Coordinates of C-alpha atoms in Angstrom, one line a residue:
Chain A
M1 CA 29.1 4.2 14.8
P2 CA 26.2 5.0 12.4
A3 CA 27.5 2.3 9.7
N4 CA 26.8 -1.1 10.3
A5 CA 26.1 -4.6 8.7
F6 CA 22.5 -4.1 9.0
N7 CA 22.2 -0.8 7.1
G8 CA 24.8 -2.0 4.2
R9 CA 27.6 0.0 6.0
T10 CA 26.4 3.2 5.1
D11 CA 26.2 6.4 6.7
Y12 CA 22.6 8.2 5.4
G13 CA 22.0 10.8 8.1
I14 CA 18.3 12.5 7.6
G15 CA 15.8 11.4 5.4
L16 CA 12.1 11.6 4.1
G17 CA 9.4 9.6 3.1
L18 CA 8.8 9.9 -0.4
R19 CA 5.1 10.6 -0.6
V20 CA 3.1 11.5 -3.7
P21 CA 2.1 15.2 -3.1
H22 CA 5.6 16.2 -2.8
Y23 CA 6.7 14.4 -6.4
S24 CA 6.3 17.5 -8.5
H25 CA 8.1 19.7 -5.9
I26 CA 11.0 17.1 -5.9
L27 CA 11.3 16.7 -9.3
E28 CA 11.4 20.1 -9.9
K29 CA 13.3 21.9 -7.4
K30 CA 15.4 19.2 -6.5
P31 CA 15.8 20.1 -2.8
V32 CA 19.1 18.7 -1.2
V33 CA 17.9 15.6 1.1
G34 CA 20.1 12.9 2.6
W35 CA 18.0 10.2 1.1
F36 CA 14.3 9.0 0.5
E37 CA 12.7 6.3 1.8
I38 CA 10.1 4.4 -0.3
I39 CA 7.3 2.5 0.5
S40 CA 8.2 -0.7 -1.6
E41 CA 4.5 -1.8 -2.3
N42 CA 3.8 1.6 -4.1
F43 CA 6.4 0.7 -6.7
M44 CA 6.1 -3.2 -7.2
C45 CA 4.3 -2.8 -10.3
D46 CA 4.9 -3.3 -14.2
G47 CA 5.0 0.0 -15.3
G48 CA 3.5 3.6 -15.5
R49 CA 3.9 6.8 -13.6
P50 CA 5.1 5.1 -10.4
L51 CA 8.1 3.3 -11.9
E52 CA 8.6 6.7 -13.6
V53 CA 8.6 9.0 -10.9
L54 CA 11.2 6.3 -9.2
D55 CA 13.6 6.3 -12.0
R56 CA 13.8 10.2 -12.0
I57 CA 14.2 10.3 -8.3
L58 CA 17.1 7.5 -8.2
E59 CA 18.7 9.6 -10.8
Q60 CA 19.3 12.5 -8.2
Y61 CA 19.0 10.6 -4.8
R62 CA 19.6 7.5 -2.6
V63 CA 16.5 5.4 -2.1
V64 CA 16.0 2.8 0.7
Q65 CA 13.1 0.7 0.9
H66 CA 10.6 -0.1 3.6
G67 CA 7.8 -2.3 3.4
V68 CA 4.8 -2.9 4.7
S69 CA 3.1 -6.2 3.7
M70 CA 5.9 -8.8 4.5
Y71 CA 4.3 -9.9 7.4
F72 CA 7.3 -11.5 9.2
G73 CA 4.9 -12.7 11.9
S74 CA 2.3 -14.1 10.2
A75 CA 2.4 -18.0 9.7
D76 CA 2.1 -17.9 6.1
K77 CA 5.1 -18.7 4.0
P78 CA 6.5 -15.8 2.1
D79 CA 4.5 -15.1 -1.3
R80 CA 6.9 -16.1 -3.9
E81 CA 5.4 -13.7 -6.5
H82 CA 5.7 -11.0 -3.9
L83 CA 9.3 -12.0 -3.4
K84 CA 10.3 -11.6 -7.0
R85 CA 8.6 -8.5 -7.4
L86 CA 10.2 -7.2 -4.4
K87 CA 13.7 -8.5 -5.3
A88 CA 13.1 -6.8 -9.1
L89 CA 12.3 -3.5 -7.2
V90 CA 15.9 -3.9 -4.6
K91 CA 17.9 -4.4 -7.8
R92 CA 16.3 -1.2 -9.6
T93 CA 16.7 0.9 -6.4
N94 CA 20.0 -0.6 -5.3
T95 CA 18.7 0.0 -1.5
P96 CA 21.5 -0.7 0.8
W97 CA 19.1 -2.1 3.5
L98 CA 15.4 -3.0 3.1
S99 CA 12.9 -3.0 6.3
D100 CA 9.5 -4.2 7.1
H101 CA 7.5 -4.5 10.3
L102 CA 7.6 -7.1 13.3
C103 CA 4.0 -8.1 13.0
W104 CA 1.5 -10.3 11.1
G105 CA -1.4 -9.0 8.9
S106 CA -2.2 -12.1 6.6
V107 CA -3.9 -15.0 7.4
D108 CA -4.0 -18.0 4.3
G109 CA -3.4 -15.5 1.9
T110 CA -6.0 -12.9 3.2
Y111 CA -4.3 -9.6 3.8
T112 CA -5.8 -7.3 6.7
H113 CA -3.3 -4.4 5.5
D114 CA -2.5 -3.5 9.0
L115 CA 0.4 -4.2 11.0
L116 CA -1.0 -6.3 14.0
P117 CA 1.0 -7.1 17.0
M118 CA 2.2 -10.4 17.8
P119 CA 2.0 -12.6 20.8
Y120 CA 5.4 -12.4 22.5
T121 CA 6.6 -15.9 22.6
L122 CA 9.3 -18.0 21.9
A123 CA 7.8 -20.2 19.4
A124 CA 6.6 -16.9 17.7
A125 CA 10.2 -15.7 18.0
K126 CA 11.8 -18.6 16.3
R127 CA 9.3 -18.8 13.8
T128 CA 9.6 -15.0 12.9
A129 CA 13.3 -15.2 12.8
A130 CA 13.4 -18.0 10.6
K131 CA 10.9 -16.4 8.0
I132 CA 13.5 -13.0 8.2
R133 CA 16.6 -15.3 7.3
R134 CA 14.3 -17.0 4.3
V135 CA 13.5 -13.5 3.0
R136 CA 17.0 -12.1 3.3
D137 CA 18.7 -15.0 1.8
F138 CA 16.0 -14.7 -1.4
L139 CA 16.5 -10.8 -1.6
E140 CA 20.5 -11.0 -0.8
V141 CA 20.0 -7.5 1.1
P142 CA 20.5 -6.7 5.0
I143 CA 17.3 -6.6 6.8
C144 CA 15.8 -4.5 9.4
V145 CA 12.9 -5.2 11.5
E146 CA 10.6 -2.1 12.8
N147 CA 8.7 -2.3 16.2
V148 CA 5.1 -1.4 15.4
S149 CA 3.1 0.8 17.5
S150 CA 0.2 -1.4 19.3
Y151 CA -3.1 -1.1 21.0
A152 CA -3.6 -4.7 22.2
E153 CA -1.4 -7.3 24.3
F154 CA -2.0 -10.9 24.2
H155 CA -2.1 -13.3 27.7
V156 CA -0.2 -15.7 25.8
S157 CA 2.9 -13.3 25.7
E158 CA 5.8 -14.7 27.8
M159 CA 8.2 -11.7 27.5
T160 CA 8.3 -7.7 26.9
E161 CA 8.0 -6.4 23.5
W162 CA 11.7 -5.5 23.5
E163 CA 12.7 -9.0 24.8
F164 CA 10.7 -10.5 21.8
L165 CA 12.3 -8.1 19.4
S166 CA 15.6 -8.7 21.1
E167 CA 15.2 -12.5 20.5
V168 CA 14.1 -12.2 17.0
V169 CA 16.7 -10.0 15.8
E170 CA 19.5 -12.2 17.6
R171 CA 18.1 -15.4 16.0
A172 CA 17.5 -13.8 12.4
D173 CA 20.9 -12.2 12.7
C174 CA 19.2 -9.0 11.2
G175 CA 18.9 -5.4 12.1
I176 CA 16.3 -3.4 13.8
L177 CA 14.5 -0.2 12.3
L178 CA 14.0 1.3 16.0
D179 CA 10.7 3.4 15.5
V180 CA 11.1 5.8 18.4
N181 CA 7.4 7.1 18.0
N182 CA 6.2 3.5 18.2
I183 CA 8.0 3.2 21.3
Y184 CA 6.7 5.6 22.9
V185 CA 2.7 5.3 21.7
S186 CA 3.0 1.7 22.8
S187 CA 4.5 2.6 26.2
R188 CA 1.6 5.0 26.8
N189 CA -0.9 2.2 25.7
H190 CA 0.6 -0.6 27.4
G191 CA 2.3 1.5 30.5
F192 CA 5.9 0.5 30.1
N193 CA 8.7 2.6 30.6
P194 CA 10.2 3.8 27.1
Y195 CA 13.7 4.0 28.4
D196 CA 13.3 0.6 29.8
Y197 CA 12.8 -0.4 26.0
L198 CA 15.7 1.9 24.8
N199 CA 18.0 0.2 27.1
G200 CA 16.7 -3.6 26.4
V201 CA 17.4 -4.0 22.7
P202 CA 20.6 -4.7 21.1
H203 CA 21.9 -1.2 20.3
H204 CA 24.3 -2.5 17.7
R205 CA 21.7 -3.7 15.7
V206 CA 20.0 -0.6 15.0
G207 CA 20.6 0.4 11.3
Q208 CA 17.8 3.0 11.1
M209 CA 15.4 5.1 13.0
H210 CA 11.8 6.4 12.5
I211 CA 10.5 9.4 14.0
A212 CA 6.9 10.4 13.5
G213 CA 3.7 12.3 15.0
H214 CA 0.7 10.8 16.9
T215 CA -2.5 11.6 18.0
K216 CA -3.6 11.5 21.9
F217 CA -7.2 10.6 22.4
E218 CA -8.5 10.4 25.8
K219 CA -7.7 6.7 26.6
Y220 CA -5.0 6.0 24.2
L221 CA -2.5 7.2 21.5
L222 CA -2.9 6.4 17.8
D223 CA 0.1 6.1 15.8
T224 CA -1.3 8.6 13.0
H225 CA 1.8 10.0 11.0
D226 CA -0.4 13.2 10.7
H227 CA 1.4 15.8 13.1
P228 CA 5.2 17.1 13.6
V229 CA 6.8 14.8 16.3
L230 CA 6.1 15.6 19.7
D231 CA 8.6 16.5 22.5
P232 CA 8.6 13.0 24.6
V233 CA 9.3 11.4 21.2
W234 CA 12.4 13.9 20.4
K235 CA 13.5 13.3 24.0
L236 CA 13.4 9.5 23.5
Y237 CA 15.0 9.9 20.2
A238 CA 17.7 11.9 21.7
E239 CA 18.5 9.1 24.3
A240 CA 18.1 6.6 21.2
T241 CA 20.8 8.3 19.7
R242 CA 22.8 8.4 22.5
L243 CA 22.5 4.7 23.2
C244 CA 22.9 3.5 19.5
G245 CA 25.2 6.0 17.6
V246 CA 24.0 8.8 15.0
T247 CA 21.8 6.4 13.0
A248 CA 20.2 7.0 9.5
T249 CA 16.8 8.5 10.6
L250 CA 13.8 9.1 8.9
L251 CA 10.6 11.5 9.6
E252 CA 7.1 9.6 8.6
W253 CA 4.3 11.6 7.6
D254 CA 1.8 10.2 5.9
D255 CA -1.3 11.9 6.5
R256 CA -2.6 15.7 6.1
I257 CA 0.8 16.1 4.8
P258 CA 2.1 19.5 4.8
S259 CA 4.4 21.3 2.4
F260 CA 7.7 19.7 1.4
D261 CA 9.7 22.2 3.0
E262 CA 7.5 21.9 6.3
V263 CA 8.4 18.1 6.3
H264 CA 11.9 18.6 5.5
D265 CA 12.2 21.2 8.2
E266 CA 10.4 19.0 10.6
A267 CA 12.8 16.2 9.6
L268 CA 16.0 18.2 10.0
K269 CA 15.3 19.3 13.6
A270 CA 16.5 16.0 14.6
N271 CA 19.8 17.7 14.2
E272 CA 19.9 19.4 17.2
F273 CA 19.2 16.1 19.0
I274 CA 22.1 14.6 17.4
A275 CA 24.2 17.2 18.5
D276 CA 23.0 16.9 21.9
A277 CA 23.3 13.3 21.8
K278 CA 27.1 13.5 20.5
T279 CA 27.8 15.9 23.4
A280 CA 26.1 13.4 25.9
R281 CA 27.8 10.5 24.4
K282 CA 31.0 12.0 24.7
K283 CA 30.4 12.5 28.5
S284 CA 28.8 9.4 29.0
P285 CA 29.4 6.6 26.4
S286 CA 26.5 3.7 26.1
P287 CA 26.9 0.9 28.8
R288 CA 26.7 -1.9 25.7
S289 CA 29.2 -2.1 23.3
R290 CA 28.5 -1.8 19.9
A291 CA 29.8 -5.0 17.5
A292 CA 32.3 -4.1 15.1
Chain B
M1 CA -8.2 -12.6 16.2
H2 CA -8.2 -12.5 12.3
R3 CA -11.9 -13.7 12.4
A4 CA -12.9 -11.1 15.0
L5 CA -11.0 -8.5 12.7
V6 CA -12.5 -8.9 9.8
R7 CA -16.3 -8.9 10.9
P8 CA -18.3 -6.1 9.5
L9 CA -18.9 -3.2 12.1
A10 CA -21.9 -2.8 14.1
P11 CA -23.7 0.1 13.6
G12 CA -22.3 3.5 15.1
N13 CA -18.7 1.8 13.5
R14 CA -18.7 -0.5 16.7
M15 CA -17.5 -4.0 16.8
Q16 CA -20.5 -6.4 16.9
S17 CA -21.6 -7.5 20.9
R18 CA -21.9 -11.1 20.0
W19 CA -19.6 -13.6 18.6
T20 CA -20.8 -16.1 15.8
D21 CA -22.0 -18.7 18.3
G22 CA -24.1 -16.0 20.4
R23 CA -21.8 -15.3 22.9
P24 CA -20.8 -12.0 24.2
M25 CA -17.9 -10.8 22.4
A26 CA -16.4 -9.3 25.2
D27 CA -16.2 -12.5 26.7
V28 CA -14.8 -14.0 23.8
V29 CA -12.0 -11.1 23.4
A30 CA -11.0 -11.4 27.3
E31 CA -9.9 -14.7 26.5
F32 CA -6.8 -13.7 24.2
I33 CA -6.7 -10.0 24.8
K34 CA -5.6 -8.6 28.0
P35 CA -7.1 -5.3 29.2
N36 CA -5.5 -2.3 30.7
D37 CA -6.5 0.1 33.3
R38 CA -8.2 2.7 30.6
L39 CA -9.6 0.0 28.1
T40 CA -11.2 -3.3 28.2
A41 CA -9.9 -6.2 25.7
F42 CA -13.3 -5.4 23.5
D43 CA -12.1 -2.0 23.3
R44 CA -8.3 -2.7 22.5
L45 CA -9.8 -5.1 19.7
E46 CA -12.1 -2.7 18.4
I47 CA -9.6 -0.5 17.6
Y48 CA -8.3 -2.8 15.1
N49 CA -11.7 -4.1 13.7
R50 CA -12.6 -0.3 13.0
M51 CA -9.2 0.4 11.3
Y52 CA -9.5 -2.8 9.0
W53 CA -12.7 -1.4 8.0
F54 CA -12.0 2.3 7.6
R55 CA -8.9 1.3 5.5
L56 CA -10.7 -1.2 3.0
I57 CA -13.7 1.2 2.8
D58 CA -11.0 4.3 2.3
S59 CA -9.4 2.3 -0.7
F60 CA -13.0 1.0 -2.0
Y61 CA -14.3 4.6 -2.2
E62 CA -11.0 6.1 -3.6
D63 CA -11.1 3.6 -6.2
N64 CA -14.7 3.9 -7.7
P65 CA -16.1 7.4 -7.1
G66 CA -18.1 7.2 -10.3
L67 CA -19.6 4.4 -8.8
R68 CA -20.7 6.1 -5.6
A69 CA -22.1 8.8 -7.5
A70 CA -24.2 6.7 -9.4
L71 CA -25.5 4.9 -6.8
G72 CA -25.7 7.4 -3.6
D73 CA -23.8 7.1 -0.5
R74 CA -26.1 4.9 1.2
K75 CA -26.1 2.2 -1.3
F76 CA -22.5 2.6 -2.3
N77 CA -21.6 1.9 1.2
Q78 CA -23.8 -1.1 1.7
L79 CA -22.2 -2.7 -1.7
A80 CA -18.7 -1.8 -0.3
I81 CA -19.3 -3.9 2.8
A82 CA -21.1 -6.5 0.9
Y83 CA -18.2 -7.0 -1.5
L84 CA -15.4 -6.6 1.1
T85 CA -16.8 -9.3 3.2
K86 CA -17.3 -11.7 0.4
H87 CA -13.5 -10.5 -1.3
P88 CA -11.2 -9.3 1.4
S89 CA -8.0 -8.4 0.1
R90 CA -5.7 -11.5 -1.4
S91 CA -3.1 -9.2 -2.5
F92 CA -0.2 -7.3 -0.8
T93 CA -1.4 -4.2 -2.2
L94 CA -4.8 -2.6 -1.8
R95 CA -4.5 -1.8 -6.0
N96 CA -5.9 -5.0 -6.5
L97 CA -9.0 -4.8 -3.8
C98 CA -11.5 -4.2 -6.5
G99 CA -10.5 -6.8 -9.0
Q100 CA -13.3 -9.1 -8.3
L101 CA -16.0 -6.2 -8.2
E102 CA -17.5 -6.6 -11.6
T103 CA -18.1 -10.7 -11.0
F104 CA -19.8 -9.7 -7.8
I105 CA -22.1 -7.1 -9.1
R106 CA -23.2 -9.8 -11.6
R107 CA -23.3 -12.4 -9.2
E108 CA -25.4 -10.1 -6.6
P109 CA -27.2 -7.6 -8.4
R110 CA -29.3 -6.7 -5.4
W111 CA -26.7 -4.1 -4.2
T112 CA -27.0 -2.1 -7.2
A113 CA -30.3 -2.5 -8.4
P114 CA -32.3 -1.2 -10.4
H115 CA -28.9 0.5 -11.8
T116 CA -27.0 -2.7 -12.2
A117 CA -26.3 -2.2 -15.9
L118 CA -24.7 1.4 -15.5
A119 CA -23.0 0.0 -12.2
L120 CA -21.4 -2.9 -13.9
D121 CA -20.1 -0.4 -16.8
I122 CA -18.9 1.8 -14.2
A123 CA -17.0 -0.9 -12.0
R124 CA -15.7 -1.9 -15.3
F125 CA -14.3 1.2 -16.4
E126 CA -13.1 2.2 -13.2
W127 CA -11.4 -1.2 -12.9
A128 CA -9.7 -0.3 -16.4
Q129 CA -8.2 2.8 -14.8
T130 CA -6.3 0.6 -12.1
V131 CA -4.9 -1.7 -14.6
T132 CA -4.4 1.4 -17.2
F133 CA -2.2 3.3 -14.5
D134 CA 0.5 0.8 -13.6
E135 CA 0.5 -2.2 -15.9
A136 CA 3.6 -3.1 -18.1
M137 CA 4.4 -1.3 -21.6
R138 CA 5.9 -4.0 -23.8
P139 CA 8.2 -2.7 -26.7
V140 CA 6.2 -1.3 -29.4
L141 CA 5.8 -3.2 -32.8
T142 CA 7.7 -1.5 -35.7
A143 CA 6.3 -1.7 -39.3
A144 CA 9.8 -3.9 -40.1
D145 CA 8.1 -6.4 -37.4
F146 CA 5.1 -7.1 -39.9
G147 CA 7.2 -7.5 -42.7
R148 CA 8.8 -10.7 -41.4
T149 CA 6.1 -12.9 -40.9
D150 CA 2.9 -14.3 -42.9
P151 CA 0.0 -12.3 -42.4
S152 CA -2.2 -15.4 -41.8
R153 CA 0.0 -16.8 -39.0
L154 CA 1.4 -13.3 -37.8
R155 CA -0.1 -12.7 -34.1
L156 CA 0.1 -9.4 -32.6
G157 CA -0.1 -8.4 -28.9
L158 CA -2.1 -5.4 -27.3
Q159 CA 0.0 -3.6 -24.7
P160 CA -1.2 -4.8 -21.1
H161 CA -1.8 -1.3 -20.0
V162 CA -5.0 -0.9 -23.0
T163 CA -8.2 -2.3 -21.9
L164 CA -11.0 -2.8 -24.2
L165 CA -14.7 -2.1 -23.1
A166 CA -17.9 -2.6 -24.8
L167 CA -20.5 -0.3 -22.6
Q168 CA -24.0 0.3 -22.7
H169 CA -23.4 3.7 -21.2
P170 CA -21.0 6.7 -22.0
V171 CA -19.4 6.4 -18.7
D172 CA -16.2 8.0 -19.8
T173 CA -17.8 11.5 -19.8
Y174 CA -19.9 10.5 -16.8
V175 CA -17.0 9.5 -14.5
I176 CA -14.8 12.8 -15.9
A177 CA -18.0 14.9 -14.6
V178 CA -18.1 13.4 -11.3
K179 CA -14.5 13.4 -10.5
K180 CA -11.5 14.4 -12.5
R181 CA -8.4 12.3 -11.2
D182 CA -4.9 11.5 -12.2
S183 CA -3.6 10.5 -8.8
L184 CA -1.3 8.0 -7.7
R185 CA -1.9 5.1 -5.1
S186 CA 0.0 5.1 -2.2
E187 CA 0.1 2.8 1.1
A188 CA 1.6 4.2 4.2
S189 CA 3.8 2.6 6.6
N190 CA 2.0 2.0 10.3
A191 CA -0.2 5.1 9.8
T192 CA -3.9 4.6 11.0
T193 CA -6.8 5.5 9.3
S194 CA -9.7 7.4 10.1
A195 CA -13.2 6.7 8.7
R196 CA -13.0 9.9 6.6
H197 CA -13.7 8.1 3.2
A198 CA -12.6 9.7 -0.2
A199 CA -13.9 13.3 -0.8
R200 CA -17.4 13.6 -1.6
T201 CA -18.1 13.5 -5.5
R202 CA -20.1 16.1 -7.6
K203 CA -23.8 15.3 -8.2
V204 CA -24.0 14.7 -11.7
A205 CA -27.1 13.2 -13.8
R206 CA -26.8 9.3 -14.3
P207 CA -26.0 8.5 -18.0
R208 CA -28.6 7.6 -20.3
R209 CA -28.1 4.1 -22.4
E210 CA -25.7 4.5 -25.3
R211 CA -23.7 1.6 -27.0
L212 CA -19.8 2.5 -26.5
W213 CA -16.6 0.8 -27.5
L214 CA -14.0 2.2 -25.4
A215 CA -10.2 1.9 -25.3
V216 CA -8.9 2.9 -21.9
H217 CA -5.0 3.3 -22.3
R218 CA -1.8 5.3 -21.4
V219 CA 0.4 7.6 -23.5
E220 CA 3.5 8.8 -21.9
N221 CA 2.4 7.4 -18.5
R222 CA -1.1 9.9 -18.7
M223 CA -4.2 8.0 -18.8
Y224 CA -6.6 8.5 -21.7
Y225 CA -10.1 7.3 -23.0
K226 CA -10.4 6.5 -26.7
R227 CA -14.0 5.7 -28.1
L228 CA -13.5 3.3 -31.2
E229 CA -15.9 2.4 -33.9
A230 CA -17.5 -1.0 -33.4
P231 CA -15.4 -2.5 -36.1
A232 CA -12.1 -1.4 -34.9
F233 CA -13.0 -2.5 -31.3
K234 CA -13.4 -5.8 -32.8
I235 CA -10.3 -6.2 -34.6
L236 CA -8.8 -5.1 -31.5
V237 CA -10.6 -7.7 -29.3
A238 CA -9.4 -10.3 -31.9
L239 CA -5.8 -9.3 -31.6
R240 CA -5.9 -9.2 -27.8
D241 CA -7.4 -12.7 -28.1
G242 CA -4.6 -14.2 -30.0
Q243 CA -6.0 -14.3 -33.4
P244 CA -3.8 -14.2 -36.3
L245 CA -3.7 -10.9 -38.0
V246 CA -5.8 -11.9 -41.1
R247 CA -8.4 -13.3 -39.1
A248 CA -8.3 -10.5 -36.5
V249 CA -9.1 -7.9 -39.6
A250 CA -12.1 -10.3 -40.7
A251 CA -13.5 -9.9 -37.3
A252 CA -14.2 -6.2 -38.5
G253 CA -17.2 -7.9 -40.6
R254 CA -18.5 -6.5 -44.1
G255 CA -18.5 -3.0 -45.2
V256 CA -14.9 -2.1 -43.7
T257 CA -12.4 -0.8 -46.4
P258 CA -9.0 -1.5 -46.4
A259 CA -8.4 2.4 -46.1
Q260 CA -10.1 2.2 -42.7
V261 CA -8.2 -0.7 -41.6
Q262 CA -5.3 0.9 -42.5
D263 CA -5.9 4.3 -40.8
W264 CA -6.7 2.6 -37.5
F265 CA -3.6 0.4 -37.6
A266 CA -1.5 3.6 -38.1
L267 CA -3.2 5.2 -35.3
W268 CA -2.7 2.3 -33.0
M269 CA 0.7 2.0 -33.8
Q270 CA 1.5 6.0 -33.4
L271 CA -0.2 5.4 -29.6
G272 CA 2.1 2.5 -28.8
W273 CA -0.7 0.0 -28.6
I274 CA 0.4 -2.9 -30.7
C275 CA 3.2 -5.0 -29.4
R276 CA 4.7 -8.5 -29.8
R277 CA 2.8 -11.3 -28.1
K278 CA 4.4 -12.5 -24.8

């Protein structure tokens, strides 16, 4: 069941991140693409070429907004000016849902521009859920929160990451943008089983998925978004799709970006796994029921 | 964690080995971050410490290619770290990262000496490009709008994307020579940043002193630099600062003919620079 309340009851299929090196190709060739994900912050400006490009894209394509600076996990209150700009963009794009990360990244108005892992405590979950609710009420659009890749864990954590994610989204009554690559990267960095993570989240709340490439270093994996998707991530994606149903899926490729066609072809590989997942799902339905 | 994260890196792009009170950093970090079987708590926080600096410095490099060329890599890098330490990002977007650079260079000229005057000009010029790139375009004023109000009371606006610069050096041609660019800023989701910095800039001789009045502006969403005559510049500054039309024109000073003023206004209207005041 791909459409749910957390993705505006849409069925968007496979999408691509809208990236600067591809603008001219997209505008000139008008390739067939299910949808584009934009980084909201790149278009929260007052004019100029960013908005011109966006408006031209909106004439032809469905667009979903993805943010990198809301910092639901930061103690700071949401910045009013930020929210106003974001809401103006929501109205412009008519995004059916909006996503940002389950992380922190700002302190007293100073921004790190990073997606920092949170301590997995009940207090943090409650505070974060309250912030998500406030933002959603202001923006009047469904919100999905994305699990981040991480390289550190805190002594004070009281639960696993997937328990924390579940706690937050249940309390906020919001959706999940399940980043399968991030689950894999974090599982290798922290030594947990990524399939435990997949099994541990409320599948009916998954409104979107991310896939991406990462880089292997000697002692850890780094989430670089500069490679094709690696095989273990595709396998995890297939299982995620079996558990959650075929869900709007986006390939992230943010660095060393190859041609549009190469990125598009990589994204469309997801279709193979979707087909497999559909077959597997018929044979063995997910043990967790999905909400209506 | 935040304080540790934003501390400048030690030589070799390592996290500093001592905390601010002199304690070993490894002990401080171990109090709140878990180690794993491959990395100590110090190693794990260092990943974030490095990424923080690489990301900000990359953005600083990207926004200031002319300044980098004028100062040289070593001095430019020192300026970047000094500036970013004093002025960490206070905005949700890295677009605004260099908004305080002009003020910083004025207050702490040691980072740019002996080229501080040139550095100031370039920093102002490169920030103007950031502003011009995505600032608002208000509805342009029409000739009919002029007729409705007494010129002694009429106050005109200058488009927010137009930046007026009185400069001591011809930095427009200098920066064009260093790096021709018309790129779009972009922030990425969850992707890490390596210490690659922006591509190396071309080696170009530093410009000699020369008074220059410049407008950095946008036409059909493309960026342009227009050199102005000094009296024309004065009129535009007066308009921007809210002077009524008659007083703004008077700001041009003696020796300016009505025909010149008429020509200037005709051009500015054609370029869409003049708008209603907000």
